[in-house]
PDB file of C-alpha atoms in Angstrom:
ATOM      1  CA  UNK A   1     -16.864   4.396  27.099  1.00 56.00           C
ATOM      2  CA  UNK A   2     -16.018   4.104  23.456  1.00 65.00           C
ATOM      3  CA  UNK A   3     -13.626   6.167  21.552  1.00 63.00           C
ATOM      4  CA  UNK A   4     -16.377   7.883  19.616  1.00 68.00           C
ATOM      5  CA  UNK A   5     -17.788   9.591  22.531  1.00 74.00           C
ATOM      6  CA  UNK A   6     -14.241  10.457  24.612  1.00 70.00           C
ATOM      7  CA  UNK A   7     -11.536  10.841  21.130  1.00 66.00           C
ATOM      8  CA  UNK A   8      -9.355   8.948  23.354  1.00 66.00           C
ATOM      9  CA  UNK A   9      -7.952   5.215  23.194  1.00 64.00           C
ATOM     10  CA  UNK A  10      -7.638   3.188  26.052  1.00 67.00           C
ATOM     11  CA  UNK A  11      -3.770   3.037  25.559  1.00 67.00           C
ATOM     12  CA  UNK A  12      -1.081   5.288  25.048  1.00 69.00           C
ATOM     13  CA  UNK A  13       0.099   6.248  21.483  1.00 75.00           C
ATOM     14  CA  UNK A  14       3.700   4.866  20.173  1.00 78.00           C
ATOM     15  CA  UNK A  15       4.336   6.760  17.579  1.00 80.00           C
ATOM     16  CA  UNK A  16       6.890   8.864  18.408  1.00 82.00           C
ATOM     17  CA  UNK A  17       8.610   5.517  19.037  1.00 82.00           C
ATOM     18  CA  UNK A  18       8.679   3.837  15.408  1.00 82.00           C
ATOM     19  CA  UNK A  19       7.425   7.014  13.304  1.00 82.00           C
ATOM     20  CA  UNK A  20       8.500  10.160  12.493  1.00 85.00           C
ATOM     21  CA  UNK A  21       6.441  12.415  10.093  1.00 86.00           C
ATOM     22  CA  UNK A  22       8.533  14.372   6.773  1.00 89.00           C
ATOM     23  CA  UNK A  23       7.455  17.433   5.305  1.00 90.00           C
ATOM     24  CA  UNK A  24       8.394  18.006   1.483  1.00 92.00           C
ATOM     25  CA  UNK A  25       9.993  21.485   2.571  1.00 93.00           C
ATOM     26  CA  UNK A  26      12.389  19.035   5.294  1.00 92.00           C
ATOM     27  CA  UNK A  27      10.197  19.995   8.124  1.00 92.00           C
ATOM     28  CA  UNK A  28      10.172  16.721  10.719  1.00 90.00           C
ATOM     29  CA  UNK A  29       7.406  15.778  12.920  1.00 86.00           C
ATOM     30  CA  UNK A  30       6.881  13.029  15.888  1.00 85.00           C
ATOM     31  CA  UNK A  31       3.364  12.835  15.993  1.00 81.00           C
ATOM     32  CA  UNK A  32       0.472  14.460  14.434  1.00 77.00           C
ATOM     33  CA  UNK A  33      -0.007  16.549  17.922  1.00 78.00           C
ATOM     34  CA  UNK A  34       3.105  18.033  18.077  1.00 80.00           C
ATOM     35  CA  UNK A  35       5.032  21.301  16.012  1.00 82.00           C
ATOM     36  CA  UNK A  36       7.974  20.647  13.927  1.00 84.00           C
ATOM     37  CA  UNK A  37      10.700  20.439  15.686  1.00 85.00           C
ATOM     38  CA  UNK A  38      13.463  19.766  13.518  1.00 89.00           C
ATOM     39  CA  UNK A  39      14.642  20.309   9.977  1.00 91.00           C
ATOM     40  CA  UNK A  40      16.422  18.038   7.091  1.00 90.00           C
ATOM     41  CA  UNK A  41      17.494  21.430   6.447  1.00 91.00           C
ATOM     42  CA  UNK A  42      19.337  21.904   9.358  1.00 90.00           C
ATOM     43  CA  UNK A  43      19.684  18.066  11.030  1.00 86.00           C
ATOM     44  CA  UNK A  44      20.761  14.879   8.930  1.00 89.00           C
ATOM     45  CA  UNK A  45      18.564  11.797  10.467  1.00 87.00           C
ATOM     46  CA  UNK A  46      20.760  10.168  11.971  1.00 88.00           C
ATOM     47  CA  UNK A  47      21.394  13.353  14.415  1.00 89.00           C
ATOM     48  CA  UNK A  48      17.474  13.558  15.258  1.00 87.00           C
ATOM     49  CA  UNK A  49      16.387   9.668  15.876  1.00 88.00           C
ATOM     50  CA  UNK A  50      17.460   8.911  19.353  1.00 87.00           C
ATOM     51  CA  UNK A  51      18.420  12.077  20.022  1.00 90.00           C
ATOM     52  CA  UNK A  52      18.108  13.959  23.750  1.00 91.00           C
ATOM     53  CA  UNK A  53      14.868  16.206  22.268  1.00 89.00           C
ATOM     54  CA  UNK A  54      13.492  12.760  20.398  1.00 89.00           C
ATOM     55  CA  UNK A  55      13.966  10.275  23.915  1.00 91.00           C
ATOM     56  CA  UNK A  56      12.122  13.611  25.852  1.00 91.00           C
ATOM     57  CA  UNK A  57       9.184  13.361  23.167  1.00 87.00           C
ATOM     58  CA  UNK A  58       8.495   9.325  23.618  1.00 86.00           C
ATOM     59  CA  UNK A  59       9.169   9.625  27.709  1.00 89.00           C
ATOM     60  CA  UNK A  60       6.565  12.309  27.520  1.00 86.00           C
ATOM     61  CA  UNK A  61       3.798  11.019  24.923  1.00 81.00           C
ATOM     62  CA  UNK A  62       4.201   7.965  27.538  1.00 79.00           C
ATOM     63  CA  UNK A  63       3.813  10.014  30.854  1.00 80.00           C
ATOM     64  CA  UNK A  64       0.641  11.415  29.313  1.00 77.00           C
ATOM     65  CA  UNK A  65      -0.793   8.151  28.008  1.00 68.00           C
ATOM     66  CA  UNK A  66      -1.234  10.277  25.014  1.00 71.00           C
ATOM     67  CA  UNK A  67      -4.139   8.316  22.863  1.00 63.00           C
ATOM     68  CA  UNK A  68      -5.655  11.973  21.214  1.00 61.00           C
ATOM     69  CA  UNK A  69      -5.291  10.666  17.611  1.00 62.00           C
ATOM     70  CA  UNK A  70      -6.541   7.505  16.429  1.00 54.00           C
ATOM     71  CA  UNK A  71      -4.020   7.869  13.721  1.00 58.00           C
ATOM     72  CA  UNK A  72      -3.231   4.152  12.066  1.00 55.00           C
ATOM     73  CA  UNK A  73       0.507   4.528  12.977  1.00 54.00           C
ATOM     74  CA  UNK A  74       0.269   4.949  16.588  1.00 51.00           C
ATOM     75  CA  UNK A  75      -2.249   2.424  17.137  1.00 51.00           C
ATOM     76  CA  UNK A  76      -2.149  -0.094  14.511  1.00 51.00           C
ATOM     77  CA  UNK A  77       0.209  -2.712  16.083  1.00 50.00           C
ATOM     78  CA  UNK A  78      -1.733  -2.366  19.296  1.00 52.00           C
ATOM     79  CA  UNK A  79      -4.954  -2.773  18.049  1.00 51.00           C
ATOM     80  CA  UNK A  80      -3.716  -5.755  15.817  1.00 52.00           C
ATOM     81  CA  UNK A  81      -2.646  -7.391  19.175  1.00 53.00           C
ATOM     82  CA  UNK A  82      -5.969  -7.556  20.501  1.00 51.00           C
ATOM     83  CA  UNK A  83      -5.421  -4.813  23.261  1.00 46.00           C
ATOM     84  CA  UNK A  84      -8.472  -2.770  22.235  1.00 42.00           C
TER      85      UNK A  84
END
């Protein structure tokens, strides 16, 4: 079954893991799928990466094998290491 006929990827997305997504208004994102969750308004960096809500995120895009995106970022290093 390819991706073109399911819109999912045989392995789970990372990108929570090695990406985070900023708005120019300071809203933060960890993936494409998910709401803001934080602000540069209201959190410096260094209080969001690694953070209790941030470790929940990556335990749970892993839990749910998430693969709905076939965003570069999430996949790239993945597909570049043959496990497609």
């Amino acid at each position: 079954v390819s991706y073109l006929e399911t819109w999912k990827l045989p392995f789970s997305c990372i990108t929570p893991e090695i990406s985070l997504f900023i708005m120019a208004n300071g809203d933060i994102y960890p993936s494409t799928k998910y709401k803001s969750i934080w602000s540069l308004r209201e959190n410096s960096l260094g209080n969001i990466i690694g953070n209790s809500l941030h470790l929940d995120i990556i335990r749970e895009v892993k839990e749910k094998s998430c693969s709905m995106c076939f965003s570069p970022h999430g996949s790239s290093k993945k597909l570049l290491h043959g496990l497609y």
